Short mmCIF file of C-alpha atoms in Angstrom, two decimals:
data_model
loop_
_atom_site.label_atom_id
_atom_site.label_comp_id
_atom_site.label_asym_id
_atom_site.label_seq_id
_atom_site.Cartn_x
_atom_site.Cartn_y
_atom_site.Cartn_z
CA PHE A 1 -0.46 -0.06 0.18
CA PRO A 2 -0.80 2.45 -1.15
CA VAL A 3 -2.25 1.20 -4.46
CA THR A 4 -3.10 2.66 -7.33
CA ILE A 5 -5.56 0.42 -10.37
CA GLY A 6 -7.03 1.64 -13.32
CA PRO A 7 -5.64 2.46 -17.01
CA SER A 8 -4.44 6.08 -18.54
CA TRP A 9 -7.98 8.13 -18.93
CA GLU A 10 -6.69 9.34 -22.61
CA ASP A 11 -10.53 9.33 -24.87
CA CYS A 12 -12.45 8.53 -21.15
CA LEU A 13 -15.81 10.74 -21.05
CA LEU A 14 -14.87 11.46 -17.65
CA ARG A 15 -12.18 11.55 -15.00
CA ILE A 16 -13.22 9.46 -11.60
CA ARG A 17 -10.58 9.48 -8.44
CA LEU A 18 -11.22 7.08 -5.91
CA ILE A 19 -9.88 6.79 -2.93
CA THR A 20 -10.52 4.37 -0.05
CA HIS A 21 -9.01 2.70 3.07
CA ALA A 22 -6.97 -0.75 2.54
CA SER A 23 -4.47 -2.93 5.39
CA ASN A 24 -3.46 -5.82 6.44
CA GLU A 25 -5.82 -5.61 9.35
CA TYR A 26 -9.47 -3.76 8.25
CA GLY A 27 -10.40 -2.41 4.91
CA TYR A 28 -11.00 -5.61 3.11
CA GLY A 29 -14.57 -4.30 2.63
CA HIS A 30 -14.07 -1.45 1.36
CA LEU A 31 -11.72 -2.55 -0.95
CA SER A 32 -14.33 -4.35 -3.09
CA ARG A 33 -16.89 -1.99 -3.21
CA THR A 34 -14.93 0.24 -3.98
CA LYS A 35 -13.54 -2.18 -7.06
CA ALA A 36 -17.04 -2.72 -7.76
CA LEU A 37 -17.65 1.77 -8.25
CA GLN A 38 -14.64 1.69 -10.28
CA GLN A 39 -15.86 -1.19 -12.59
CA GLN A 40 -19.39 0.68 -12.80
CA PHE A 41 -17.75 3.55 -13.67
CA PHE A 42 -15.31 1.93 -16.55
CA ALA A 43 -18.79 0.44 -17.59
CA THR A 44 -20.04 3.88 -18.75
CA GLY A 45 -16.65 4.65 -20.85
CA SER A 46 -15.81 7.30 -17.70
CA ASP A 47 -11.56 6.02 -16.55
CA ALA A 48 -11.82 5.36 -12.75
CA ILE A 49 -8.40 5.21 -10.99
CA LEU A 50 -8.53 4.04 -7.15
CA THR A 51 -5.64 4.42 -4.47
CA THR A 52 -5.94 3.45 -1.06
CA ILE A 53 -4.27 4.79 1.97
CA ASP A 54 -3.54 2.86 4.96
CA SER A 55 -1.89 5.73 6.63
CA LYS A 56 -1.89 8.97 7.44
CA HIS A 57 2.01 8.49 5.31
CA ASP A 58 0.80 7.83 2.12
CA LEU A 59 -1.06 11.11 2.06
CA ASP A 60 2.38 12.58 0.89
CA LYS A 61 2.87 9.75 -2.10
CA LEU A 62 -0.58 11.09 -3.24
CA ASN A 63 0.26 14.82 -3.71
CA SER A 64 -0.63 14.40 -7.62
CA PHE A 65 -3.56 12.82 -6.98
CA PHE A 66 -5.86 15.06 -8.03
CA ILE A 67 -4.20 17.14 -9.83
CA ASP A 68 -5.94 16.99 -13.34
CA ASN A 69 -8.39 18.02 -11.81
CA PRO A 70 -10.96 14.91 -11.82
CA SER A 71 -15.16 14.82 -12.10
CA ILE A 72 -15.61 13.18 -9.72
CA ILE A 73 -13.85 12.35 -6.44
CA VAL A 74 -14.77 9.08 -4.22
CA ILE A 75 -13.83 8.55 -0.79
CA ASP A 76 -14.82 5.63 1.39
CA LEU A 77 -12.21 5.20 4.47
CA ASP A 78 -13.28 2.58 7.06
CA SER A 79 -15.24 5.02 10.22
CA ARG A 80 -12.42 3.62 12.19
CA TYR A 81 -10.48 5.79 10.64
CA TRP A 82 -11.45 8.98 11.07
CA ALA A 83 -8.57 10.73 11.86
CA LEU A 84 -7.39 9.66 8.57
CA LYS A 85 -10.53 10.48 6.54
CA LEU A 86 -9.98 14.05 8.08
CA LEU A 87 -6.36 14.34 7.21
CA ALA A 88 -7.08 13.01 3.78
CA LEU A 89 -9.78 15.32 3.40
CA LYS A 90 -8.40 18.43 4.52
CA HIS A 91 -4.66 17.36 2.89
CA PHE A 92 -6.25 16.64 -0.77
CA LEU A 93 -9.75 18.47 -0.74
CA ILE A 94 -9.02 21.65 1.54
CA GLU A 95 -5.14 22.19 0.98
CA GLY A 96 -3.97 20.35 -1.84
CA SER A 97 -5.61 21.30 -4.68
CA ASN A 98 -7.88 22.93 -7.16
CA ILE A 99 -10.77 21.22 -6.99
CA THR A 100 -13.35 23.68 -7.85
CA ASP A 101 -15.34 22.10 -10.46
CA SER A 102 -15.29 18.55 -9.03
CA LEU A 103 -18.34 17.27 -7.54
CA ILE A 104 -16.79 15.16 -3.97
CA LEU A 105 -18.95 12.16 -2.99
CA VAL A 106 -18.11 10.77 0.24
CA PHE A 107 -19.67 7.67 1.76
CA ASP A 108 -19.79 8.12 5.90
CA SER A 109 -21.42 5.97 7.94
CA PRO A 110 -23.46 6.88 11.09
CA LYS A 111 -20.70 6.01 13.60
CA PHE A 112 -18.83 9.13 12.69
CA THR A 113 -19.89 12.10 10.51
CA ILE A 114 -17.12 14.05 9.43
CA ARG A 115 -19.48 16.92 7.95
CA ASN A 116 -19.17 19.34 10.92
CA LEU A 117 -15.02 18.93 10.45
CA ILE A 118 -14.10 20.48 6.27
CA ASN A 119 -13.93 23.60 6.01
CA ALA A 120 -17.57 25.71 5.54
CA HIS A 121 -15.71 26.71 1.71
CA LEU A 122 -16.44 22.94 -0.09
CA LYS A 123 -19.32 23.77 -0.96
CA ASN A 124 -19.24 21.00 -3.45
CA VAL A 125 -19.68 18.17 -0.51
CA ILE A 126 -22.61 15.10 -0.82
CA TYR A 127 -22.31 12.80 1.74
CA LEU A 128 -23.68 9.31 1.04
CA ASN A 129 -25.26 7.21 3.58
CA PRO A 130 -26.03 3.70 2.11
CA TYR A 131 -26.88 2.53 5.81
CA GLN A 132 -30.03 3.72 5.83
CA ASP A 133 -33.16 3.51 4.22
CA ALA A 134 -33.85 6.21 0.45
CA GLY A 135 -34.80 9.42 2.19
CA SER A 136 -33.97 8.56 6.35
CA SER A 137 -32.25 11.70 6.04
CA HIS A 138 -32.80 15.10 6.47
CA GLN A 139 -29.37 16.71 5.94
CA LEU A 140 -29.51 18.57 2.19
CA ASP A 141 -26.07 17.72 1.29
CA THR A 142 -26.81 13.50 2.30
CA LEU A 143 -28.29 11.23 0.23
CA THR A 144 -29.28 7.78 2.03
CA GLY A 145 -31.01 4.31 0.63
CA LEU A 146 -29.45 0.99 0.87
CA ASP A 147 -29.14 0.52 -2.88
CA LEU A 148 -26.17 3.50 -2.91
CA PHE A 149 -23.73 -0.04 -2.55
CA PRO A 150 -22.06 -0.43 -5.64
CA PHE A 151 -22.98 -4.14 -6.83
CA SER A 152 -20.54 -5.87 -9.13
CA GLU A 153 -21.66 -7.70 -12.50
CA GLU A 154 -20.13 -11.04 -10.95
CA LEU A 155 -22.78 -10.47 -7.97
CA ARG A 156 -25.52 -9.36 -10.08
CA LYS A 157 -25.34 -12.47 -12.54
CA VAL A 158 -26.10 -13.90 -9.12
CA ARG A 159 -29.23 -12.01 -8.62
CA SER A 160 -30.27 -12.66 -11.90
CA ARG A 161 -30.14 -16.73 -12.24
CA ASN A 162 -33.31 -18.95 -10.71
CA ILE A 163 -32.69 -20.73 -7.29
CA ASP A 164 -33.94 -24.09 -7.31
CA TYR A 165 -33.50 -24.48 -3.50
CA THR A 166 -34.72 -27.89 -3.50
CA LYS A 167 -31.10 -28.49 -4.62
CA LEU A 168 -29.14 -26.26 -1.62
CA SER A 169 -27.77 -27.90 0.71
CA GLN A 170 -24.71 -27.05 1.96
CA ILE A 171 -23.46 -24.31 5.19
CA ALA A 172 -20.91 -21.47 3.63
CA VAL A 173 -19.46 -19.70 6.39
CA SER A 174 -18.09 -16.29 5.15
CA CYS A 175 -16.58 -13.66 8.29
CA GLY A 176 -14.83 -11.00 5.76
CA GLY A 177 -11.24 -10.62 4.95
CA SER A 178 -9.56 -10.68 7.89
CA ASP A 179 -12.28 -11.35 10.68
CA PRO A 180 -10.28 -9.66 13.71
CA HIS A 181 -12.99 -11.26 16.26
CA ARG A 182 -12.97 -14.65 15.06
CA ILE A 183 -16.66 -15.01 14.08
CA SER A 184 -16.06 -17.51 11.93
CA LEU A 185 -14.48 -20.13 14.59
CA LEU A 186 -17.50 -18.76 16.87
CA PHE A 187 -19.68 -20.24 14.08
CA LEU A 188 -17.66 -23.37 13.65
CA GLU A 189 -18.18 -23.94 17.65
CA ILE A 190 -22.24 -22.84 17.50
CA LEU A 191 -22.12 -25.48 14.36
CA SER A 192 -20.98 -28.24 16.68
CA ALA A 193 -24.28 -28.32 18.33
CA PHE A 194 -26.40 -28.90 15.72
CA ASN A 195 -26.46 -32.89 15.89
CA LYS A 196 -30.37 -33.88 13.78
CA ARG A 197 -27.59 -34.88 10.96
CA VAL A 198 -24.29 -34.24 9.40
CA LEU A 199 -23.42 -31.21 7.32
CA ASP A 200 -21.93 -30.03 4.68
CA VAL A 201 -19.73 -27.38 5.22
CA VAL A 202 -17.82 -24.56 3.52
CA MET A 203 -15.57 -22.39 5.52
CA SER A 204 -14.00 -18.53 3.62
CA ILE A 205 -10.30 -18.15 4.59
CA GLY A 206 -10.53 -14.66 4.28
CA PRO A 207 -7.12 -13.14 2.06
CA LEU A 208 -6.10 -12.08 5.67
CA PHE A 209 -6.67 -14.46 8.23
CA SER A 210 -3.30 -15.16 10.15
CA GLU A 211 -1.55 -18.49 10.40
CA GLU A 212 -2.22 -18.94 13.51
CA TYR A 213 -5.94 -18.58 12.73
CA ILE A 214 -6.49 -20.56 10.22
CA GLU A 215 -5.31 -22.92 12.65
CA ALA A 216 -6.94 -22.79 15.52
CA LEU A 217 -9.80 -23.17 12.38
CA VAL A 218 -8.77 -26.39 10.93
CA LYS A 219 -8.14 -27.80 14.03
CA ALA A 220 -11.59 -26.26 14.87
CA ALA A 221 -13.25 -28.47 11.57
CA HIS A 222 -10.60 -31.91 12.61
CA LEU A 223 -13.02 -32.18 16.35
CA ASN A 224 -16.22 -31.51 14.05
CA ILE A 225 -19.11 -34.01 13.22
CA HIS A 226 -20.19 -31.60 10.16
CA GLN A 227 -17.70 -32.07 6.66
CA ILE A 228 -15.75 -28.90 6.77
CA VAL A 229 -13.94 -28.09 3.12
CA PHE A 230 -11.97 -24.60 3.52
CA VAL A 231 -11.40 -22.80 0.26
CA ASN A 232 -9.49 -19.30 -0.97
CA PRO A 233 -12.62 -16.49 -1.36
CA LYS A 234 -10.35 -15.02 -4.04
CA ASN A 235 -12.74 -15.97 -7.22
CA HIS A 236 -14.81 -18.22 -6.11
CA THR A 237 -17.05 -15.64 -2.89
CA HIS A 238 -20.08 -15.75 -5.76
CA GLU A 239 -20.01 -19.52 -6.46
CA ILE A 240 -19.29 -20.58 -2.63
CA PHE A 241 -22.83 -18.32 -2.53
CA GLN A 242 -25.11 -19.92 -5.01
CA LYS A 243 -24.56 -23.21 -3.97
CA SER A 244 -25.52 -22.16 -0.30
CA SER A 245 -29.30 -22.76 1.52
CA LEU A 246 -27.60 -20.67 4.18
CA VAL A 247 -24.42 -18.42 5.25
CA LEU A 248 -23.40 -17.87 8.05
CA THR A 249 -21.36 -14.07 8.31
CA THR A 250 -21.06 -10.95 10.32
CA GLY A 251 -20.91 -7.17 10.07
CA GLY A 252 -19.79 -5.67 6.68
CA LEU A 253 -20.98 -5.97 2.84
CA THR A 254 -21.27 -9.58 2.55
CA ARG A 255 -24.50 -9.38 3.82
CA TYR A 256 -25.72 -6.44 1.75
CA GLU A 257 -24.96 -8.91 -1.08
CA LEU A 258 -26.19 -11.72 0.06
CA ALA A 259 -29.52 -9.81 0.54
CA TYR A 260 -29.24 -8.44 -3.13
CA CYS A 261 -28.23 -11.50 -4.34
CA GLY A 262 -31.62 -13.45 -2.32
CA ILE A 263 -28.81 -15.71 -0.69
CA PRO A 264 -30.47 -16.27 3.09
CA PHE A 265 -27.56 -15.32 5.81
CA ILE A 266 -27.55 -15.62 9.80
CA THR A 267 -25.07 -12.89 11.29
CA ILE A 268 -23.26 -12.69 14.37
CA ASN A 269 -21.39 -8.81 15.24
CA PHE A 270 -18.97 -7.80 17.28
CA ASP A 271 -20.36 -3.51 16.52
CA PRO A 272 -23.27 -2.15 17.63
CA ILE A 273 -23.76 -0.44 14.68
CA GLN A 274 -23.64 -2.91 12.61
CA ASP A 275 -26.07 -4.63 15.20
CA LEU A 276 -28.04 -1.85 13.52
CA ALA A 277 -27.89 -3.12 10.17
CA SER A 278 -28.08 -6.49 10.44
CA GLU A 279 -31.57 -6.08 12.73
CA MET A 280 -32.55 -4.44 9.62
CA PHE A 281 -31.79 -7.02 7.21
CA ALA A 282 -33.81 -9.39 9.71
CA GLU A 283 -36.78 -7.63 10.43
CA ARG A 284 -37.29 -7.19 6.71
CA GLY A 285 -36.98 -10.68 6.40
CA ALA A 286 -33.58 -11.79 4.99
CA SER A 287 -31.81 -13.05 7.15
CA PHE A 288 -31.42 -14.27 11.21
CA HIS A 289 -29.50 -12.10 13.37
CA LEU A 290 -27.84 -14.14 16.49
CA GLY A 291 -26.69 -10.68 18.53
CA ASN A 292 -24.16 -9.57 19.23
CA PHE A 293 -20.85 -11.93 20.02
CA GLU A 294 -21.09 -10.37 23.57
CA LEU A 295 -23.89 -12.27 24.90
CA GLY A 296 -21.41 -15.07 24.90
CA PHE A 297 -20.92 -18.67 23.32
CA ASP A 298 -24.27 -20.12 25.35
CA SER A 299 -27.23 -17.81 24.73
CA LEU A 300 -26.15 -17.33 20.53
CA LYS A 301 -26.03 -21.29 20.29
CA VAL A 302 -29.33 -21.46 21.91
CA HIS A 303 -30.89 -18.93 19.15
CA PHE A 304 -28.79 -20.41 16.59
CA LEU A 305 -30.71 -24.12 17.30
CA GLU A 306 -33.55 -22.25 17.16
CA PHE A 307 -33.71 -20.80 14.50
CA PHE A 308 -31.58 -23.01 11.92
CA THR A 309 -33.24 -26.77 13.79
CA ALA A 310 -36.84 -25.59 11.92
CA PHE A 311 -35.10 -23.17 8.55
CA ILE A 312 -32.61 -26.44 7.50
CA GLY A 313 -36.18 -28.40 5.85
CA ASP A 314 -37.93 -26.04 5.14
CA LYS A 315 -37.43 -24.85 1.33
CA LEU A 316 -40.43 -22.18 1.36
CA GLN A 317 -38.39 -20.37 3.87
CA GLN A 318 -35.65 -20.53 2.34
CA LYS A 319 -37.11 -19.26 -0.90
CA GLN A 320 -39.24 -16.28 1.09
CA MET A 321 -36.22 -14.77 2.83
CA GLY A 322 -33.95 -15.03 -0.82
CA LYS A 323 -37.71 -12.60 -2.03
CA ASN A 324 -37.05 -10.94 0.86
CA GLY A 325 -33.70 -9.74 0.41
CA LYS A 326 -33.72 -9.33 -3.44
CA LEU A 327 -36.74 -6.96 -2.45
CA ILE A 328 -34.50 -4.84 -0.44
CA PHE A 329 -32.67 -3.36 -3.28
CA LYS A 330 -35.17 -4.06 -5.91
CA SER A 331 -34.52 -0.10 -7.12
CA ALA A 332 -30.74 -1.89 -7.68
CA ASP A 333 -31.07 -2.20 -10.88
CA ILE A 334 -29.65 1.31 -12.00
CA SER A 335 -25.56 1.44 -11.34
CA VAL A 336 -24.71 3.70 -8.53
CA ALA A 337 -21.46 4.97 -10.57
CA SER A 338 -24.83 5.79 -13.57
CA ARG A 339 -25.90 8.04 -10.75
CA MET A 340 -22.92 10.15 -9.65
CA ILE A 341 -22.93 11.09 -12.75
CA GLU A 342 -26.36 12.52 -13.31
CA LEU A 343 -25.35 14.14 -10.22
CA HIS A 344 -22.24 15.97 -11.53
CA ARG A 345 -24.25 17.02 -14.63
CA GLY A 346 -27.71 17.93 -12.98
CA ARG A 347 -25.26 20.14 -10.19
#
C-alpha cells in the first residue's frame, strides 16, 4: 500500500478518482466495494483510478492525486480511521488542490460523521449514507439509501439467476477478509452443537486471516462432526454463495451482497452499529440475527439451534428469505456510478 489501479484516462468521458482505506488488518470490504464502483464507472466509458491509503504517511505519496482536476472524487474510508479520513479530506480537498469543479462524494457512516469538520468553503461535497433507507436523512447535503452500495457485475449475474432451493444443501461460513474477532471460529463451535444430521460446510478463508487463526480453524474443524471444506474465496466467492442454502456471516459488505443476491444468511456482530444493520435485514425477513458476540457462546448457541433446526428443512422459508432480500434492493438496477454521473451533470 498504497495501491493504484486503473489505466490512463485519455479519450474517456469523465475523469474519476476513488480513494479507499485498505490495510493488512481492516478495509477488505471497503476495497471490494470501491473496486465494484470502479468497474461500474468503466462500464459508463469513464476512467476511474482507485488508490488505497493505510496511514497518514500515504498522504504525502499522493500529492499529485488531483492534479488533473477530476470530474468526480469518491472517498470511502473505514469509520475506525476517522482521523485518517479527516486528514485525507484536508490534505487533498482543502490544502492540496484546486477542485472547485469536482463533485466530491464521501461515504459517511452513522458511527462518525465528518461534515462538521470540513471547512465551510467546500460547497461541492455530498455525503452518501448507504446504511439507511432512502429519504431517512433530513440533511440537504446527504443522500441515503441501501441501494447506494455498488455491486459488481458478477453479483448482478448471481442476482439474475433462478434458484432451485430444493437442490441447495451446503452451508457457507464467510466472515470477511480479516475476521478480527474470530466470528468464523465461533460459528464452527456453534455448528458443532447441531447433531440432527451431518452438514456440508464450506469455510471461507479470508485473504487477511493469520496463519495462527487458520490453524485454529482447522483444529476446530477436525473436532467437528460435520463435513467442513476450506476454500480461498479470491476467485470463487460468488460460486460458493450460489451453491449455499444459508451463509453464516458477520458485519460488513457480505450482508448487503447476500441480500442483493437473494441468499439467506445468519449474522453475529461485534459492533453496535453493525447490529443495527443486521437487525434491519432480519426485520425485513432476509436473514436471522443471532446478536452481538458479547452475548456469549451459550446464548448464541440456543438462538442458533432454535432457528436453524426449523430452517434447514424448510425450502419454502429459504425461498421467501431470498425473495425478501432481493426486494430490499429493488431500486439497485441502476448502477451507483450512473447515479453519480447524473449528480455531476445535474449540479
